[in-house]
Amino acid sequence: MKVVVTLEELRAARRTLPDPLGLVPTMGFLHEGHLSLVRRARNECVSVAASIFVNPTQFGPDEDLDAYPRNLDRDLSLLEAEGVDLVWTPTDEMMYPQGFQTWVTVDELAGVLEGAQRPGHFRGVTTVVAKLFNAFQPQRAYFGQKDAQQAAVIKRMARDLDFLLEVVVCPTVREPDGVAMSSRNSYFDETQRKAAGMLYQALSRAAEAFAAGERDAETLRRLMSETLATEKLARPEYVSVADPDTLEELSGPIERALLSMAVFIGKIRLIDNMLLGDGA
Ligand code: PAF
């Protein structure tokens, strides 16, 4: 496995890798969720590359950029064990050199849900992902369904800007109690970690009601909110039943939906989601 830091080194190394190349962009502190993306890429592509870059432009001023967990040596061993061919670990200055002033933004899709709560977040994500696509020139790029809106926004960007690649969205990997794997789970103490399970319980309650025939968007939203309210450590920021393609909030009877939520457990903000109906 080759590990490179500069863009020049990356381009030289990329030229030696046969197509199709699968790219797994990450912010490091890897867990089974990331590794599931790497394994999928390894199965589907001749070459596999990953990036490790804690992207400062997708963090708001009051968010956890400085505290974001990092462990490069461990990440590299994990990627090597999965048979990754190439890893890029650029610095902030390389990604955003002095004078940087070009941004990629997606409008409506990035303005709701996470975008409404975290202004500027998706501008940072789409800009860095566009740069990663340009740098690696992959034929496929792998993202997790855990960040459903991110996946939708990146797909939109790839289509709108004619990136010649397939955006592959892989299922959320969960802990035995249903908590979605996330680097931020490492912040929890034992009580908070237990409370975090309530997101999955809330989503499951609505999904079970849907499976039993409930179709009213408002009722599904209420079932999730009621379930979250049983956990005193949980402070919901939003609870959504939205169209999976446009992410517009739904009302009345639905046939398919993206259930999603952002919930604070203490100071830690978690997101999770589930798809209902066709495509779930
Ligand atoms: O999902 C992430 O880890 C990040 O948002 C990504 C896609 C690597 C961009 O920084």
Coordinates of C-alpha atoms and ligand atoms in Angstrom, one line a residue:
M1 CA 0.0 0.0 0.0
K2 CA 1.4 3.4 -1.0
V3 CA 0.8 6.4 1.3
V4 CA 1.3 9.8 -0.3
V5 CA 0.9 13.4 1.0
T6 CA 1.3 15.8 -1.9
L7 CA -1.0 16.1 -4.9
E8 CA 2.0 15.5 -7.2
E9 CA 2.8 12.2 -5.5
L10 CA -0.9 11.3 -5.6
R11 CA -1.1 11.9 -9.3
A12 CA 2.1 9.9 -10.0
A13 CA 0.8 7.0 -7.9
R14 CA -2.6 7.1 -9.5
R15 CA -1.2 6.7 -13.0
T16 CA 0.3 3.4 -12.0
L17 CA -3.1 2.0 -10.8
P18 CA -5.2 0.0 -13.3
D19 CA -8.9 1.0 -13.8
P20 CA -11.5 0.8 -12.5
L21 CA -10.4 2.6 -9.4
G22 CA -12.7 2.7 -6.4
L23 CA -12.3 5.6 -4.0
V24 CA -13.3 5.7 -0.4
P25 CA -13.1 9.3 1.0
T26 CA -12.8 9.4 4.8
M27 CA -12.0 11.7 7.6
G28 CA -10.1 8.9 9.4
F29 CA -10.6 7.3 12.8
L30 CA -11.9 4.4 10.8
H31 CA -14.5 1.9 12.0
E32 CA -16.4 -1.1 10.5
G33 CA -18.6 1.3 8.5
H34 CA -15.6 2.7 6.6
L35 CA -14.2 -0.8 6.2
S36 CA -17.4 -2.0 4.7
L37 CA -17.0 0.6 2.0
V38 CA -13.4 -0.4 1.4
R39 CA -14.5 -4.1 1.1
R40 CA -17.3 -3.2 -1.3
A41 CA -14.8 -1.2 -3.4
R42 CA -12.3 -4.1 -3.2
N43 CA -15.0 -6.5 -4.5
E44 CA -16.1 -4.2 -7.4
C45 CA -12.9 -2.5 -8.6
V46 CA -9.4 -3.5 -9.8
S47 CA -7.7 -0.8 -7.7
V48 CA -8.8 0.8 -4.4
A49 CA -7.8 4.1 -3.0
A50 CA -8.8 6.0 0.2
S51 CA -8.3 9.5 1.5
I52 CA -7.8 10.5 5.1
F53 CA -8.5 14.2 5.6
V54 CA -10.4 15.9 8.4
N55 CA -11.9 18.6 6.2
P56 CA -12.0 21.9 8.1
T57 CA -14.4 23.6 5.7
Q58 CA -17.3 21.3 6.6
F59 CA -17.1 22.1 10.3
G60 CA -19.0 25.1 11.7
P61 CA -17.3 27.5 14.1
D62 CA -18.9 25.8 17.1
E63 CA -18.3 22.3 16.0
D64 CA -15.8 19.7 17.0
L65 CA -12.9 20.2 14.4
D66 CA -10.1 20.4 17.0
A67 CA -11.5 17.6 19.1
Y68 CA -12.3 15.4 16.1
P69 CA -10.7 12.0 16.8
R70 CA -7.6 11.1 14.9
N71 CA -5.3 8.0 14.7
L72 CA -3.4 7.9 11.4
D73 CA -1.2 4.9 12.3
R74 CA -4.2 2.7 13.2
D75 CA -6.1 3.9 10.1
L76 CA -3.2 3.0 7.8
S77 CA -2.9 -0.5 9.3
L78 CA -6.6 -1.1 8.9
L79 CA -6.5 0.0 5.3
E80 CA -3.4 -2.0 4.5
A81 CA -5.1 -5.1 6.0
E82 CA -8.1 -4.6 3.6
G83 CA -5.8 -4.6 0.6
V84 CA -6.0 -0.8 -0.2
D85 CA -3.5 0.2 -2.9
L86 CA -3.2 3.9 -2.3
V87 CA -3.9 6.4 0.5
W88 CA -3.8 10.2 0.3
T89 CA -3.3 12.1 3.5
P90 CA -3.0 15.7 2.4
T91 CA -2.5 18.6 4.8
D92 CA -5.0 21.5 5.2
E93 CA -2.5 23.8 3.3
M94 CA -2.4 21.4 0.4
M95 CA -6.1 21.1 0.1
Y96 CA -6.8 24.8 0.7
P97 CA -3.7 26.7 -0.4
Q98 CA -3.3 30.5 0.3
G99 CA -5.8 32.4 -1.9
F100 CA -8.3 29.5 -2.2
Q101 CA -11.7 30.9 -3.2
T102 CA -13.5 28.4 -5.3
W103 CA -16.5 26.5 -3.9
V104 CA -18.9 23.9 -5.1
T105 CA -22.4 24.3 -3.8
V106 CA -25.6 22.3 -4.4
D107 CA -28.7 24.4 -3.8
E108 CA -32.1 23.0 -2.7
L109 CA -30.9 19.5 -1.7
A110 CA -28.2 20.9 0.5
G111 CA -30.4 23.5 2.1
V112 CA -32.7 21.3 4.2
L113 CA -32.3 18.9 7.1
E114 CA -28.5 18.9 7.9
G115 CA -27.9 21.8 5.6
A116 CA -30.5 23.9 7.5
Q117 CA -28.9 23.1 10.9
R118 CA -25.3 23.3 9.8
P119 CA -24.9 26.3 7.4
G120 CA -21.9 25.9 5.1
H121 CA -21.5 22.2 6.0
F122 CA -22.4 20.8 2.5
R123 CA -20.4 23.5 0.7
G124 CA -17.3 22.2 2.5
V125 CA -18.3 18.5 1.8
T126 CA -19.0 19.1 -2.0
T127 CA -15.9 21.2 -2.5
V128 CA -13.6 18.7 -0.9
V129 CA -15.2 15.7 -2.6
A130 CA -15.0 17.5 -6.0
K131 CA -11.3 18.0 -5.4
L132 CA -10.9 14.4 -4.4
F133 CA -12.7 13.2 -7.5
N134 CA -10.5 15.4 -9.6
A135 CA -7.3 14.3 -7.9
F136 CA -8.0 10.5 -7.9
Q137 CA -10.1 10.3 -11.1
P138 CA -11.9 7.2 -9.8
Q139 CA -14.5 5.2 -11.7
R140 CA -16.5 4.6 -8.5
A141 CA -16.7 6.4 -5.2
Y142 CA -18.2 4.9 -2.0
F143 CA -20.2 6.6 0.7
G144 CA -22.4 5.4 3.6
Q145 CA -26.2 5.6 3.8
K146 CA -25.6 6.7 7.4
D147 CA -25.1 10.2 5.9
A148 CA -28.1 9.9 3.6
Q149 CA -28.2 13.6 2.7
Q150 CA -24.5 13.8 2.1
A151 CA -24.9 10.8 -0.4
A152 CA -27.8 12.5 -2.1
V153 CA -26.0 15.8 -2.4
I154 CA -22.8 14.2 -3.7
K155 CA -24.8 12.2 -6.3
R156 CA -26.5 15.4 -7.4
M157 CA -23.1 17.2 -7.7
A158 CA -21.5 14.3 -9.7
R159 CA -24.5 14.4 -12.1
D160 CA -24.6 18.2 -12.4
L161 CA -20.9 18.6 -12.9
D162 CA -20.5 15.6 -15.3
F163 CA -18.1 13.7 -13.1
L164 CA -17.5 10.5 -15.0
L165 CA -18.0 8.1 -12.1
E166 CA -20.6 6.1 -10.2
V167 CA -21.5 7.2 -6.7
V168 CA -22.1 4.0 -4.7
V169 CA -24.1 4.2 -1.5
C170 CA -23.6 1.4 1.0
P171 CA -25.8 0.3 3.9
T172 CA -25.3 1.7 7.4
V173 CA -23.3 -0.6 9.6
R174 CA -24.7 -0.8 13.2
E175 CA -23.5 -1.9 16.6
P176 CA -25.5 -4.9 18.1
D177 CA -27.9 -2.4 19.8
G178 CA -28.6 -0.6 16.5
V179 CA -26.4 2.4 17.1
A180 CA -25.0 3.5 13.7
M181 CA -21.2 3.3 13.6
S182 CA -19.6 6.7 13.7
S183 CA -16.2 8.1 14.7
R184 CA -18.1 10.4 17.1
N185 CA -19.4 7.4 19.1
S186 CA -15.9 7.5 20.7
Y187 CA -16.9 10.7 22.6
F188 CA -19.6 8.9 24.7
D189 CA -19.4 7.8 28.3
E190 CA -21.2 4.6 29.2
T191 CA -24.6 6.2 30.0
Q192 CA -24.6 8.4 26.9
R193 CA -23.6 5.4 24.7
K194 CA -26.6 3.5 26.1
A195 CA -28.9 6.5 25.4
A196 CA -27.7 6.7 21.8
G197 CA -29.6 3.5 21.1
M198 CA -32.8 5.5 21.2
L199 CA -32.3 6.8 17.7
Y200 CA -32.5 3.4 16.2
Q201 CA -35.4 2.5 18.4
A202 CA -37.3 5.6 17.2
L203 CA -36.6 4.8 13.6
S204 CA -37.5 1.2 14.1
R205 CA -40.8 2.1 15.7
A206 CA -41.8 4.1 12.7
A207 CA -40.5 1.5 10.3
E208 CA -42.6 -1.2 12.1
A209 CA -45.7 1.0 12.0
F210 CA -45.1 1.5 8.2
A211 CA -44.7 -2.3 7.8
A212 CA -48.0 -2.8 9.6
G213 CA -49.7 -0.4 7.2
E214 CA -49.4 3.0 8.7
R215 CA -48.9 5.5 5.9
D216 CA -49.5 8.9 7.4
A217 CA -46.3 11.0 7.5
E218 CA -47.4 13.0 10.5
T219 CA -48.1 9.8 12.5
L220 CA -44.7 8.3 11.6
R221 CA -43.0 11.6 12.7
R222 CA -44.9 11.6 16.0
L223 CA -44.0 7.9 16.7
M224 CA -40.3 8.8 16.3
S225 CA -40.6 11.9 18.5
E226 CA -42.5 10.1 21.2
T227 CA -39.9 7.3 21.3
L228 CA -37.1 9.8 21.6
A229 CA -38.9 11.6 24.4
T230 CA -38.7 8.4 26.6
E231 CA -34.9 9.0 26.8
K232 CA -34.1 12.0 29.0
L233 CA -30.6 12.4 27.7
A234 CA -31.9 12.8 24.1
R235 CA -32.6 16.3 22.7
P236 CA -33.9 16.1 19.2
E237 CA -32.9 18.8 16.8
Y238 CA -35.1 17.6 13.9
V239 CA -37.2 14.5 13.2
S240 CA -38.1 14.2 9.5
V241 CA -40.2 12.1 7.1
A242 CA -39.0 13.3 3.7
D243 CA -39.1 12.4 0.1
P244 CA -35.9 10.2 -0.5
D245 CA -35.1 12.0 -3.7
T246 CA -35.9 15.7 -3.1
L247 CA -35.6 15.6 0.7
E248 CA -38.8 17.7 0.9
E249 CA -40.8 17.1 4.1
L250 CA -43.9 14.9 3.4
S251 CA -47.4 15.2 4.8
G252 CA -50.4 13.0 4.4
P253 CA -50.2 9.4 3.0
I254 CA -46.8 8.3 1.8
E255 CA -45.5 5.3 -0.3
R256 CA -41.8 5.8 0.3
A257 CA -39.8 8.0 2.6
L258 CA -36.5 8.8 4.2
L259 CA -36.9 8.9 8.0
S260 CA -34.1 10.9 9.5
M261 CA -33.2 12.7 12.7
A262 CA -30.5 14.7 14.4
V263 CA -30.4 14.2 18.2
F264 CA -28.1 15.6 20.9
I265 CA -27.0 13.2 23.5
G266 CA -25.3 15.5 26.0
K267 CA -23.1 17.7 23.8
I268 CA -22.7 15.1 21.1
R269 CA -24.8 15.4 18.0
L270 CA -25.9 12.2 16.3
I271 CA -27.7 11.6 13.0
D272 CA -29.4 8.5 11.7
N273 CA -31.9 7.5 9.1
M274 CA -33.9 4.7 7.5
L275 CA -35.5 4.3 4.1
L276 CA -39.1 3.1 3.9
G277 CA -40.9 1.7 0.8
D278 CA -39.3 1.2 -2.6
G279 CA -35.5 1.3 -2.6
A280 CA -35.3 0.6 1.2
Ligands
PAF1 O1 -18.3 11.4 5.3 C1 -17.2 11.9 5.5 O2 -16.4 11.3 6.2 C2 -16.8 13.3 5.0 O3 -17.9 14.1 4.9 C3 -16.2 13.1 3.6 C4 -17.2 12.6 2.5 C5 -14.9 12.3 3.6 C6 -15.8 14.5 3.1 O4 -14.9 15.1 3.9

